[in-house]
Coordinates of C-alpha atoms and ligand atoms in Angstrom, one line a residue:
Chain A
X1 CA -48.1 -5.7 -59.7
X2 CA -46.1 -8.7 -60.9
X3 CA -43.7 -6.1 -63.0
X4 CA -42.8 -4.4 -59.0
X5 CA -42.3 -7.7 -57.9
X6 CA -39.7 -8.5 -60.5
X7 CA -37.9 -5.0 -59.7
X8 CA -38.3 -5.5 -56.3
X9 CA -36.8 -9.3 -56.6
X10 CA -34.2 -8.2 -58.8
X11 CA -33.2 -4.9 -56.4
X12 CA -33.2 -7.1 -53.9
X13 CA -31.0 -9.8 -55.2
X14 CA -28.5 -6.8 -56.1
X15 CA -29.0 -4.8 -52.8
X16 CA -28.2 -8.6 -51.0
X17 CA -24.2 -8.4 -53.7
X18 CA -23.2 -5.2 -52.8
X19 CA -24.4 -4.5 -49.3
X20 CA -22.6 -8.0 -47.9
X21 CA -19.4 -7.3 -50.1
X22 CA -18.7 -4.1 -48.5
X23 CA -19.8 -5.5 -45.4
X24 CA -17.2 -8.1 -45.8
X25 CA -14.8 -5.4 -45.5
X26 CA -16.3 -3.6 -42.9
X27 CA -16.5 -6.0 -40.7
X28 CA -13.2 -7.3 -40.8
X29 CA -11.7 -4.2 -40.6
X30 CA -13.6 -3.2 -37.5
X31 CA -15.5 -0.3 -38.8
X32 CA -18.8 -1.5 -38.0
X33 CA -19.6 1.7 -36.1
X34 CA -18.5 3.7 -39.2
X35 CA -20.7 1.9 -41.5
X36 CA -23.6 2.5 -38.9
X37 CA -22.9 6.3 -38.9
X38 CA -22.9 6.0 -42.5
X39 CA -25.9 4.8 -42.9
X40 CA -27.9 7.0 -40.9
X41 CA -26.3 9.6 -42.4
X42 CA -27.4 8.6 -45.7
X43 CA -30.9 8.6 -43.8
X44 CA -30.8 12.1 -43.1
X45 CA -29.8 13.5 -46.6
X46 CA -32.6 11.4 -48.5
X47 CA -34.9 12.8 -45.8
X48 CA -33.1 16.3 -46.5
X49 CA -33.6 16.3 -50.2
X50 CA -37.2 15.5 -49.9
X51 CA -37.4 18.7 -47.2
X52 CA -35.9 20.6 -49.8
X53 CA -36.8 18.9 -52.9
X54 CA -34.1 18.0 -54.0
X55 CA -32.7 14.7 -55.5
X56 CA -33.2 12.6 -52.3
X57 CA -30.5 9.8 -53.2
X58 CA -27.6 12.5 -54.0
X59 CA -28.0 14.1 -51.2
X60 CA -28.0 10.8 -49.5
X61 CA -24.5 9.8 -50.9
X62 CA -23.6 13.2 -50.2
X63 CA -23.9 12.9 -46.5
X64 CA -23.0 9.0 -46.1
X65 CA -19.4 9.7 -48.3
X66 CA -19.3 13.1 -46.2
X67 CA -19.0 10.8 -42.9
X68 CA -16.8 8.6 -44.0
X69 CA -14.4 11.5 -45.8
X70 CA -14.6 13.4 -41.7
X71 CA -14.6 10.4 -39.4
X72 CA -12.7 7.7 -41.7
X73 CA -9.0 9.3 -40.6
X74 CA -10.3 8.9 -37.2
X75 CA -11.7 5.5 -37.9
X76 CA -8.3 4.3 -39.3
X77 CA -6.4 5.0 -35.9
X78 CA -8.9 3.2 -34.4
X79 CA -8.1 4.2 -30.8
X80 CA -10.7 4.5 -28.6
X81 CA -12.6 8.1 -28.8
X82 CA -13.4 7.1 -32.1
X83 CA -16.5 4.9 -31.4
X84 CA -17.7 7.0 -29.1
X85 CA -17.7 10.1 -31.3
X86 CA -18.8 7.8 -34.3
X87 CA -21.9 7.1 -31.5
X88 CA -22.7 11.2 -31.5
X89 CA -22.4 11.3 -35.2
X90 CA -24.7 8.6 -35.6
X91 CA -27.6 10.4 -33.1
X92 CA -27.1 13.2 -34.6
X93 CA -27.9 11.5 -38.0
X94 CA -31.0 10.0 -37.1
X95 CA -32.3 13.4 -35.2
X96 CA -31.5 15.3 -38.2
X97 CA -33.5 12.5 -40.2
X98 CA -36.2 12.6 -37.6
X99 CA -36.2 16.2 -37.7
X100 CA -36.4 16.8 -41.5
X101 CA -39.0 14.1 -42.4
X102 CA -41.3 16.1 -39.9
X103 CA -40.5 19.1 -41.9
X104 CA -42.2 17.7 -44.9
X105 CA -45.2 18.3 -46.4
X106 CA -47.4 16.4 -45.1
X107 CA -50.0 13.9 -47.5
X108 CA -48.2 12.4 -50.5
X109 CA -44.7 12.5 -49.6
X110 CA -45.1 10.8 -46.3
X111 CA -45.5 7.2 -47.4
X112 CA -42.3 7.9 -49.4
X113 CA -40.8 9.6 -46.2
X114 CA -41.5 6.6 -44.0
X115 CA -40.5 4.4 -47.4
X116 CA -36.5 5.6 -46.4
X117 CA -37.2 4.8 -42.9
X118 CA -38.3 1.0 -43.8
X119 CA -37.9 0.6 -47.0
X120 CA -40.6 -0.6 -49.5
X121 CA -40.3 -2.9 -51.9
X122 CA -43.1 -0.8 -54.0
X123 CA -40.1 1.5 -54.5
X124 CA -38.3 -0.1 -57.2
X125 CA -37.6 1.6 -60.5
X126 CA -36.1 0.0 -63.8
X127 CA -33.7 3.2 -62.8
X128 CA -32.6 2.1 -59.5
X129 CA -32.5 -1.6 -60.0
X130 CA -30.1 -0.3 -63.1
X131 CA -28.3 1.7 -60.8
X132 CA -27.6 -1.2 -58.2
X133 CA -26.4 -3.1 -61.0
X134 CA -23.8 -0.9 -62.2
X135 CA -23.0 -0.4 -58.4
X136 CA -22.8 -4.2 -57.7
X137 CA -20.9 -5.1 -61.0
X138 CA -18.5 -1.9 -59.9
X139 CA -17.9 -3.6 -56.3
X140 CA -17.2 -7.3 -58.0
X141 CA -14.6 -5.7 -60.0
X142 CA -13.3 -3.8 -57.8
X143 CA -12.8 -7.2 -55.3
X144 CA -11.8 -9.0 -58.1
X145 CA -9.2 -6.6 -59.4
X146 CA -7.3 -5.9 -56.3
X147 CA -8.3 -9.0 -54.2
X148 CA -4.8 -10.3 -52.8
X149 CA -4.4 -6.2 -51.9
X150 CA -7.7 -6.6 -49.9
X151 CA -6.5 -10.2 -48.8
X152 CA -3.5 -8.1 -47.0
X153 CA -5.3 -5.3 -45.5
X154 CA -8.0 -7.1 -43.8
X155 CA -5.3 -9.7 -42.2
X156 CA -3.3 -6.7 -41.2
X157 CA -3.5 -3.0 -42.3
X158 CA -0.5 -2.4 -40.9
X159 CA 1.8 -5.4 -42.1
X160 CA 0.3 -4.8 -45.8
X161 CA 1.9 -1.3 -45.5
X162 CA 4.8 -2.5 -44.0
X163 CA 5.6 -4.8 -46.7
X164 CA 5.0 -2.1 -49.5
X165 CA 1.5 -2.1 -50.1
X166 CA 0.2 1.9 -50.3
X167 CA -3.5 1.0 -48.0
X168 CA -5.1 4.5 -47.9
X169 CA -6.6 4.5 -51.3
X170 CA -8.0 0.9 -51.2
X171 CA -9.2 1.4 -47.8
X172 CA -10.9 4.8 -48.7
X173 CA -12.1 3.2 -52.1
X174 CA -14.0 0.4 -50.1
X175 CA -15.3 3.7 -47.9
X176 CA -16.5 5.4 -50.6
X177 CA -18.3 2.4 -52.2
X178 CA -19.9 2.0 -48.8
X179 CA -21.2 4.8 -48.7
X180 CA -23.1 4.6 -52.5
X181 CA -24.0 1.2 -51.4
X182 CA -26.0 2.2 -48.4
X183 CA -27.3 5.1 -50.2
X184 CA -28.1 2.8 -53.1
X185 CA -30.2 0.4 -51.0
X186 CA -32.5 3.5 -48.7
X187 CA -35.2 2.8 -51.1
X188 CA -35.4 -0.8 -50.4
X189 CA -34.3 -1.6 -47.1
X190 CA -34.5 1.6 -45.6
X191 CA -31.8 3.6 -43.9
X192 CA -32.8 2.0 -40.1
X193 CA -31.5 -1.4 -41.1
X194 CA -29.6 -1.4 -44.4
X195 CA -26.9 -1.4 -41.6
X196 CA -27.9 -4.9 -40.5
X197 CA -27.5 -6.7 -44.4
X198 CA -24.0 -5.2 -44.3
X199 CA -22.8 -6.6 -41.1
X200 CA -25.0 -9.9 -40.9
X201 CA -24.8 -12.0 -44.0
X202 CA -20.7 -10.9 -43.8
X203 CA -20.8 -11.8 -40.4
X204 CA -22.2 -15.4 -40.4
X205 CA -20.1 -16.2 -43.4
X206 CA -16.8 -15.4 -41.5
X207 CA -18.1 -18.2 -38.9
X208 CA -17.9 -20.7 -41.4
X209 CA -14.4 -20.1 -43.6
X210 CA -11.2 -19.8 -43.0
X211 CA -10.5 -18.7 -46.6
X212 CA -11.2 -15.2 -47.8
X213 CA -12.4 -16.2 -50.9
X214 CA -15.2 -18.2 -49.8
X215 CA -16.7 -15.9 -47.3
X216 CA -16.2 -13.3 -50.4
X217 CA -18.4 -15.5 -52.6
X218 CA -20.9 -16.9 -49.1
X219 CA -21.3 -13.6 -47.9
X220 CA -23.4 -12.3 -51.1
X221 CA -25.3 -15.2 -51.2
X222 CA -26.2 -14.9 -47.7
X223 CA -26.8 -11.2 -48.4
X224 CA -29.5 -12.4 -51.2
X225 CA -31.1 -14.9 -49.5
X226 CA -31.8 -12.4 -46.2
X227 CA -32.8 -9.5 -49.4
X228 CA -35.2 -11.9 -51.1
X229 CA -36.7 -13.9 -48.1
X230 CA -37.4 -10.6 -46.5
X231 CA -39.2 -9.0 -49.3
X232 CA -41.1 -12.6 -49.4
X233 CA -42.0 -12.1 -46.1
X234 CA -43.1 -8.3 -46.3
X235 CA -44.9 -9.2 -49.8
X236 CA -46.9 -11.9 -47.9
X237 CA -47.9 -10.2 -44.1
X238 CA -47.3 -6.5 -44.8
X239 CA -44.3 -5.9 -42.9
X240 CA -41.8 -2.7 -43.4
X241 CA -39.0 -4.7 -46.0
X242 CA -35.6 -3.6 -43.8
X243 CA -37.5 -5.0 -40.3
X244 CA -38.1 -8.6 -42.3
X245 CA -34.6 -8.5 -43.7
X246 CA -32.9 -7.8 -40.5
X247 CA -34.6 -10.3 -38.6
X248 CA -33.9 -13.1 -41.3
X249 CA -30.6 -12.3 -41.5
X250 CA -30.2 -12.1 -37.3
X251 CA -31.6 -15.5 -37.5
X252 CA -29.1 -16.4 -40.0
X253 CA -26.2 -15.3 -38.2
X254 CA -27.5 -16.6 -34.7
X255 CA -28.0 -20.2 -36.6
X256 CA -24.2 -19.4 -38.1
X257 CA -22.9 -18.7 -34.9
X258 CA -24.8 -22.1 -33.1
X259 CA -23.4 -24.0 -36.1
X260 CA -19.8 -22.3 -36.7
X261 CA -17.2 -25.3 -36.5
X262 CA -15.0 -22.2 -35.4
X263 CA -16.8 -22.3 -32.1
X264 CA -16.8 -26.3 -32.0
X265 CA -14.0 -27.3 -28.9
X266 CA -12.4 -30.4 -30.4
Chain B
X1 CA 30.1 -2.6 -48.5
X2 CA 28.1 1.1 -48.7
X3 CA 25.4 2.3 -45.8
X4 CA 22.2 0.1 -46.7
X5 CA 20.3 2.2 -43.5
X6 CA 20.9 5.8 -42.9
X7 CA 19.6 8.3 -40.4
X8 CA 20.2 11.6 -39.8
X9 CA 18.9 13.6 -36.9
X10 CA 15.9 11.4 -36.7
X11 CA 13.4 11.8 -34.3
X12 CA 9.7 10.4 -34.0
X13 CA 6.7 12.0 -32.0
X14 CA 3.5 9.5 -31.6
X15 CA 0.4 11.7 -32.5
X16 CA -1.6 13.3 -29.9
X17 CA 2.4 13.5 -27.6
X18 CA 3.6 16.3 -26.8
X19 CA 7.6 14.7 -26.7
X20 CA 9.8 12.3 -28.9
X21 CA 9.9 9.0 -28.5
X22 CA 13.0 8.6 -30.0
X23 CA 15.3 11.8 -30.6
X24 CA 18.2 13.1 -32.6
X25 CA 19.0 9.7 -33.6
X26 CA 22.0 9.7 -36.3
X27 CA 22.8 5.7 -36.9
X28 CA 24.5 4.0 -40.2
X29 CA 24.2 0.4 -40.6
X30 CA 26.2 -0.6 -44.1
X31 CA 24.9 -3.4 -46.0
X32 CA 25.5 -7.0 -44.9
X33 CA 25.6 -5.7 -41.0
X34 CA 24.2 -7.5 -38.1
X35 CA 22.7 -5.1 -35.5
X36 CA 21.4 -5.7 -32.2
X37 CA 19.4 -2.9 -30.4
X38 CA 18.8 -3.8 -26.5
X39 CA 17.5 -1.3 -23.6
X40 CA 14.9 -0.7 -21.2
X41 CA 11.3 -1.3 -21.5
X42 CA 10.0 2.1 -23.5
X43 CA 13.0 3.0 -25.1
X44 CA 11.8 3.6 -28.2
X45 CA 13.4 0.0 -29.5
X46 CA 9.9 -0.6 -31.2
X47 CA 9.6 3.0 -32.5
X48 CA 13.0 3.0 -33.7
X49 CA 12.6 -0.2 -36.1
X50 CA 8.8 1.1 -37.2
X51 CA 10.7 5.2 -37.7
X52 CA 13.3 2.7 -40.0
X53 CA 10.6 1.4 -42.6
X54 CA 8.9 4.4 -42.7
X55 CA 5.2 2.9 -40.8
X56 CA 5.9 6.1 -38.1
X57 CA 6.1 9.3 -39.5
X58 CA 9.3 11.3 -37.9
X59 CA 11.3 14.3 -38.6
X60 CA 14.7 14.2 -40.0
X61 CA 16.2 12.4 -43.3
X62 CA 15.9 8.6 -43.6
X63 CA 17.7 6.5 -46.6
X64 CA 17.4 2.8 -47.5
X65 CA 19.3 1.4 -49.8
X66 CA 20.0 5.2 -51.3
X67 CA 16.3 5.3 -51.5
X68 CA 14.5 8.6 -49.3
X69 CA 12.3 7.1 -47.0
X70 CA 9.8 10.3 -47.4
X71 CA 9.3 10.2 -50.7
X72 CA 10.2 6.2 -51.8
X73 CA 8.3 4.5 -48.4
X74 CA 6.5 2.0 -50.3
X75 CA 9.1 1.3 -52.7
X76 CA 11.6 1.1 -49.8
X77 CA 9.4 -1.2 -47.9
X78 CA 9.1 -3.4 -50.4
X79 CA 12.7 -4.5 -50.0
X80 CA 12.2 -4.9 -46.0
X81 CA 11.1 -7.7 -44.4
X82 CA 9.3 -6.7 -40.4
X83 CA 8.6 -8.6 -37.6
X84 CA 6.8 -7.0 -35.5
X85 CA 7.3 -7.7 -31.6
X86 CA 3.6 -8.7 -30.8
X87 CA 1.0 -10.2 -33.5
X88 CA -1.8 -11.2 -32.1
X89 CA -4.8 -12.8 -34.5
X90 CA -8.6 -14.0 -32.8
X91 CA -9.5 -17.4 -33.7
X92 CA -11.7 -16.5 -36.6
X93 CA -9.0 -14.7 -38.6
X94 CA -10.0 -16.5 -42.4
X95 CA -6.6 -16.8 -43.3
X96 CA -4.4 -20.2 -43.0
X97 CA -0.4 -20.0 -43.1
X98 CA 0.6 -20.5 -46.8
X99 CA -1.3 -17.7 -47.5
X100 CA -0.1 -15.3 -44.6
X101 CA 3.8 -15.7 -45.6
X102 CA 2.5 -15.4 -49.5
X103 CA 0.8 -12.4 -48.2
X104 CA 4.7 -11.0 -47.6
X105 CA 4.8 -10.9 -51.1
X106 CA 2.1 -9.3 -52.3
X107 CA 3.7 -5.4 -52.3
X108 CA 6.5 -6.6 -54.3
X109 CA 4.2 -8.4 -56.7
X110 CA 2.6 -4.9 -57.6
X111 CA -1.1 -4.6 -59.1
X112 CA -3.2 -6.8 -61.0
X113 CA -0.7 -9.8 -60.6
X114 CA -1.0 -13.4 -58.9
X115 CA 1.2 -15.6 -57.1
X116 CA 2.7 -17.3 -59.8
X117 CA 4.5 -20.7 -59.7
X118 CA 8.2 -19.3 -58.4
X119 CA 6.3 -16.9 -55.8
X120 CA 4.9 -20.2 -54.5
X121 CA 8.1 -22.0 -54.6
X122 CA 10.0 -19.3 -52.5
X123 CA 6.8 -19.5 -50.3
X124 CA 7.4 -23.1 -49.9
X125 CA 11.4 -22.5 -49.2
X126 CA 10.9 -20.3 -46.3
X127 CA 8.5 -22.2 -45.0
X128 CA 10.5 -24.9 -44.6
X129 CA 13.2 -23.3 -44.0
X130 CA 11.5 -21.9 -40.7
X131 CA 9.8 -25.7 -40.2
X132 CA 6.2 -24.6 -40.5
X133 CA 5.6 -26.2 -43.4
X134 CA 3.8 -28.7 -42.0
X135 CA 1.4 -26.1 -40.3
X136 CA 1.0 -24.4 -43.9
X137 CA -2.9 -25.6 -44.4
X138 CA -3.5 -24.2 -40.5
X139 CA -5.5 -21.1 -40.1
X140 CA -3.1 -18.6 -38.5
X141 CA -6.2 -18.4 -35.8
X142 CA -5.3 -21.7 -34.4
X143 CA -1.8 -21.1 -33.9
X144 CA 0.5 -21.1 -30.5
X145 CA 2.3 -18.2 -30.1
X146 CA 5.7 -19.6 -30.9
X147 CA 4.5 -21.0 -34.3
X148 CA 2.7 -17.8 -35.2
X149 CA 5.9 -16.1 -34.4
X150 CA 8.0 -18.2 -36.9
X151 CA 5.0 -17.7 -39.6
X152 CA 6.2 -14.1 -39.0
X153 CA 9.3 -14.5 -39.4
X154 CA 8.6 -16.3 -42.8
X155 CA 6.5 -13.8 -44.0
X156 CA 9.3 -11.6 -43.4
X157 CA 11.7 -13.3 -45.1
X158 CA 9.2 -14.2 -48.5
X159 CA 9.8 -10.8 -49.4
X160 CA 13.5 -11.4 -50.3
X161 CA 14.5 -8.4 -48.3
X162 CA 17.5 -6.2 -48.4
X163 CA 17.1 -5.6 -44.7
X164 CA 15.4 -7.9 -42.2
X165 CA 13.7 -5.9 -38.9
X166 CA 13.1 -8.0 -36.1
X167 CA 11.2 -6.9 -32.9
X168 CA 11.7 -9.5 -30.2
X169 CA 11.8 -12.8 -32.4
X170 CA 13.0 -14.8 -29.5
X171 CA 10.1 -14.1 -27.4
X172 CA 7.7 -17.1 -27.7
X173 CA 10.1 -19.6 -28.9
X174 CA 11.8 -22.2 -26.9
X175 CA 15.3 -23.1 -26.5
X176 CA 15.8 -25.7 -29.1
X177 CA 14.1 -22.9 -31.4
X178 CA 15.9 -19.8 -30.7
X179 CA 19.1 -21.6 -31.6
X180 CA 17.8 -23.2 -35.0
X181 CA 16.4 -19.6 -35.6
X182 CA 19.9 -18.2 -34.4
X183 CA 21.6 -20.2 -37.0
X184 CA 19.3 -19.5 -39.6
X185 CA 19.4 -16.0 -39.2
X186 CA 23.2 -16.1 -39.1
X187 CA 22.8 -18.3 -42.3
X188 CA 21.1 -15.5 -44.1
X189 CA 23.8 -13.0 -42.6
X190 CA 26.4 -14.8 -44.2
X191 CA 24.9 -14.1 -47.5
X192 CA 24.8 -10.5 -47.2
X193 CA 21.6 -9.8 -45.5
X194 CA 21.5 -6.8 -43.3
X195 CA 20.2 -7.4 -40.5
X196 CA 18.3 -5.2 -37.5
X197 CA 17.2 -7.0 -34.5
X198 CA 15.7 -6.1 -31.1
X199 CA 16.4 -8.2 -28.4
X200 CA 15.7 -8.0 -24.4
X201 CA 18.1 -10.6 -23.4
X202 CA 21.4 -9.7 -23.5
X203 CA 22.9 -13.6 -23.3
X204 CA 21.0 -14.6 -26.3
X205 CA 22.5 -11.8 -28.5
X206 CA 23.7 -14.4 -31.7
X207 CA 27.6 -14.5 -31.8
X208 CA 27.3 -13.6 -36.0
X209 CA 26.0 -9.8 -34.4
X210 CA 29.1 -7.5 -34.4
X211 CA 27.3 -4.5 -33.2
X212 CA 24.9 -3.4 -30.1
X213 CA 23.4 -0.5 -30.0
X214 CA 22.1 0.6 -26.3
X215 CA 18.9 3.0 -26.1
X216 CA 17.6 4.8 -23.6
X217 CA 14.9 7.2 -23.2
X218 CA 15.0 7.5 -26.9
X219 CA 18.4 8.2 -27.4
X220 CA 21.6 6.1 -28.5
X221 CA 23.9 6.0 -25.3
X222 CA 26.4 3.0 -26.9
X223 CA 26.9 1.6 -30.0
X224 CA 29.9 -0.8 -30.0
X225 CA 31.4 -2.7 -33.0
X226 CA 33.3 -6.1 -32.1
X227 CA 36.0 -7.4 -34.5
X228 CA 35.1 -10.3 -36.0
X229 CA 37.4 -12.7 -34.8
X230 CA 37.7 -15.9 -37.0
Ligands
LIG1 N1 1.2 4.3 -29.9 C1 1.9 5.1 -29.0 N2 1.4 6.3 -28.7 C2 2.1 7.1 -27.8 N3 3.3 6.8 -27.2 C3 3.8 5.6 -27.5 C4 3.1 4.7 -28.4 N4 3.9 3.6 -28.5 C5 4.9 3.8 -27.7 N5 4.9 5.0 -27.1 C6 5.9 5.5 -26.2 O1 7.1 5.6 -26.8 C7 8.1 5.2 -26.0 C8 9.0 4.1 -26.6 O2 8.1 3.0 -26.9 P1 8.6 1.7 -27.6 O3 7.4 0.8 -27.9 O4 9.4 2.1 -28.8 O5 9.5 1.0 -26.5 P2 10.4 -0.3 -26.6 O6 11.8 0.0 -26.4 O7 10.0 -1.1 -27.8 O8 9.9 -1.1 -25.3 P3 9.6 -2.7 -25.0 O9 10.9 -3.2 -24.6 O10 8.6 -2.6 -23.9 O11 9.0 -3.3 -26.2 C9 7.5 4.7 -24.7 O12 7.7 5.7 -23.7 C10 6.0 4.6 -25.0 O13 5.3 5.1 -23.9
LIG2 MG1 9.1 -2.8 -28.2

């Protein structure tokens, strides 16, 4: 039991860096609604590959990365229509994902059905909490490579072009890392609410900072302290791991929000 | 002097429209020039300046500096500085002034490079030179819209552009500031920057601009050159 818990700590600490880093950059950039999409779609094709047996988390990257590569052009214009077809896409995600965990087998694969649903901190393999570390040291270097390029885009997309910086393939590389990331972190959290430790700890930092590199350093450590306290919480009263995780994190950011010296009138 | 902005035949479509914003425009503006563009609301003053740096797609050839727009665009840009007409930021944008007009500099920088000491001391120049230096530790959030309009304009002008584009600049700025940034801009003229400015208001057209352009509907219906009378 202890050697889960030490996975499950350690995946969560890592789920906590990479979830709230790309969340940093989804929710400047205003692509919550993709992320959400993203997400579910992820949902569907781990539910898919265990319908089919097939590898669940490929087909999960698979779908997420095949959202964002259809919807992210639309996404980028950000006019209106976009969030509502983003809204169909996202239905249609979790139907399909409703749809194909009834269509397996029932007995021993439901508890790991359910598991991508929820997430489960029993989940955690010496393989995945390797994989979230590659994932998570990829994301840091990324960040820390091309930061002042990231700096530019999320003040303006369109003045960082304008002044000669090419955008598309930085803001399709933060896409694509999304959607790994959320595929990364179904086993955990759970493909309902991995949603919620992207936007969340990302969210509550931005209240406090007006410097990018703070809330890019806060926004992690947010992201582990919801990953951590919510597998505390699940360890201790039995709870599904992504419901604890979004509700400490929700707490977080309402606290944030009640505290943010942003808000304070002078 | 040789053509710093060329266009030939240029027009520009918005996605999802069926007709040109601007059409068949065919313009030179040689280097060290001072060009004013006036006309109705919707003219296409806005889509002409965005068609010039490339940020709207359109149909026809486009050269800057002998550079093709289509296949040079972010070289090219990095050379021009742009103002657009509105820039709006909510109150929680995480980014204070110095870093904004640094920000102009970042494309020219390239990859895997920081600000370095002389990209922070030409920061510092404009800065001043637009008088915001005093807001520089102010997140661009908290701004007024006349202040946040000169940070633009410093931004613009931290890139060390060949060509300036400005959309509107007087806009939010009062009297005694349009006519320092009227000076300043003239200033900058004298030392060889070309210059492409939108403006609603004929009267406060700067004396250093020897040409206005008139659009309408999307098309060039007068484009007069005064002499410059010393
Ligand atoms: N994003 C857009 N999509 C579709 N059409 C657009 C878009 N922006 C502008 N237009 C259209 O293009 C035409 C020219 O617009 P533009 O913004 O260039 O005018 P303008 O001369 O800058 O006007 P103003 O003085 O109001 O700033 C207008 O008819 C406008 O309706
Ligand atoms: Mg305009």
């Amino acid at each position: 039991m202890s050697d889960l818990l030490v996975l499950a700590i350690l995946g969560a600490v890592l789920t906590g860096i990479s979830c709230s880093l790309v969340g940093s950059f989804v929710v400047r950039m205003n692509l919550s609604s993709l992320g959400f999409a993203m997400s579910h779609a992820a949902f569907a094709g781990a539910a898919l590959g265990l319908v089919l047996s097939l590898d669940p988390l490929g087909l999960a990257i698979v779908f997420s990365i095949g959202v964002a590569v259809l919807l992210g052009p639309l996404a980028e214009k950000a006019n209106l229509p976009t969030n509502v077809i983003l809204g169909v896409i996202f239905s249609l995600m979790i139907s399909l994902g409703l749809i194909f965990i009834n269509l397996i087998p029932q007995t021993a694969m439901s508890s790991v059905a359910l598991s991508i649903l929820w997430g489960s901190i029993l989940g955690m393999t010496v393989t995945s909490v390797l994989r979230l570390l590659v994932l998570s040291v990829a994301i840091v270097l990324v960040y820390w490579l091309f930061f002042k390029e990231f700096q530019a885009i999320m003040f303006s997309r369109k003045l960082a072009e304008a002044s000669g910086i090419n955008t598309r393939p930085f803001y399709y590389l933060i896409l694509f890392l999304t959607g790994i990331t959320v595929a990364f972190s179904l086993k955990l959290v759970g493909g309902l609410l991995v949603f919620a430790l992207m936007v969340n700890p990302a969210s509550s930092a931005y209240q406090f900072f007006y410097d990018m590199k703070k809330i890019t350093i806060v926004s992690p450590l947010i992201g582990i302290l919801c990953c951590v306290s919510g597998i505390t919480i699940s360890f201790l009263v039995d709870l599904p791991v992504g419901s604890s995780i979004a509700v400490v994190s929700s707490a977080i950011f309402a606290v944030a929000v009640i505290l943010s010296p942003k808000r304070k009138r002078g | 002097m040789f053509p710093m902005v060329e266009l030939k035949d240029v027009s520009t479509v918005y996605e999802g429209e069926k007709f040109p914003s601007i059409r068949n425009i065919t313009l030179t503006i040689q280097q060290g020039e001072f060009v004013t563009i006036v006309g109705p609301n919707g003219a296409g003053k806005t889509t002409l300046l965005e068609t010039v740096n490339g940020l709207l797609p359109s149909d026809g050839s486009i050269a800057v500096n002998n550079k093709n727009l289509k296949t040079d665009g972010t070289l090219i840009r990095k050379g021009i500085g742009y103002v657009p007409q509105e820039f709006a930021c909510d109150s929680l944008t995480p980014f204070i002034v110095e870093d904004v007009v640094m920000m102009g500099r970042y494309g020219k920088m390239g990859l895997l490079r920081s600000p370095t000491k002389e990209d922070w001391t030409i920061v510092q120049g404009v800065m001043s030179f637009l008088s915001v230096d005093t807001l520089k530790h102010t997140p661009v959030g908290k701004l007024s819209g006349g202040q946040l309009q000169k940070v633009m304009i410093a931004r613009a002008l931290a890139v060390e552009p060949e060509v300036l584009l400005l959309d509107e600049p007087f806009s939010n700025l009062d009297m005694k500031s349009r006519s320092e940034l009227t000076e300043k801009l003239t200033a900058l003229n004298k030392k060889g920057l070309t210059i492409l400015m939108v403006i609603h208001d004929r009267a406060s057209i700067p004396s250093a601009c020897k040409r206005i352009i008139t659009l309408e509907q999307g098309e060039i219906v007068s484009d007069k050159k005064f002499k410059v009378i010393q």
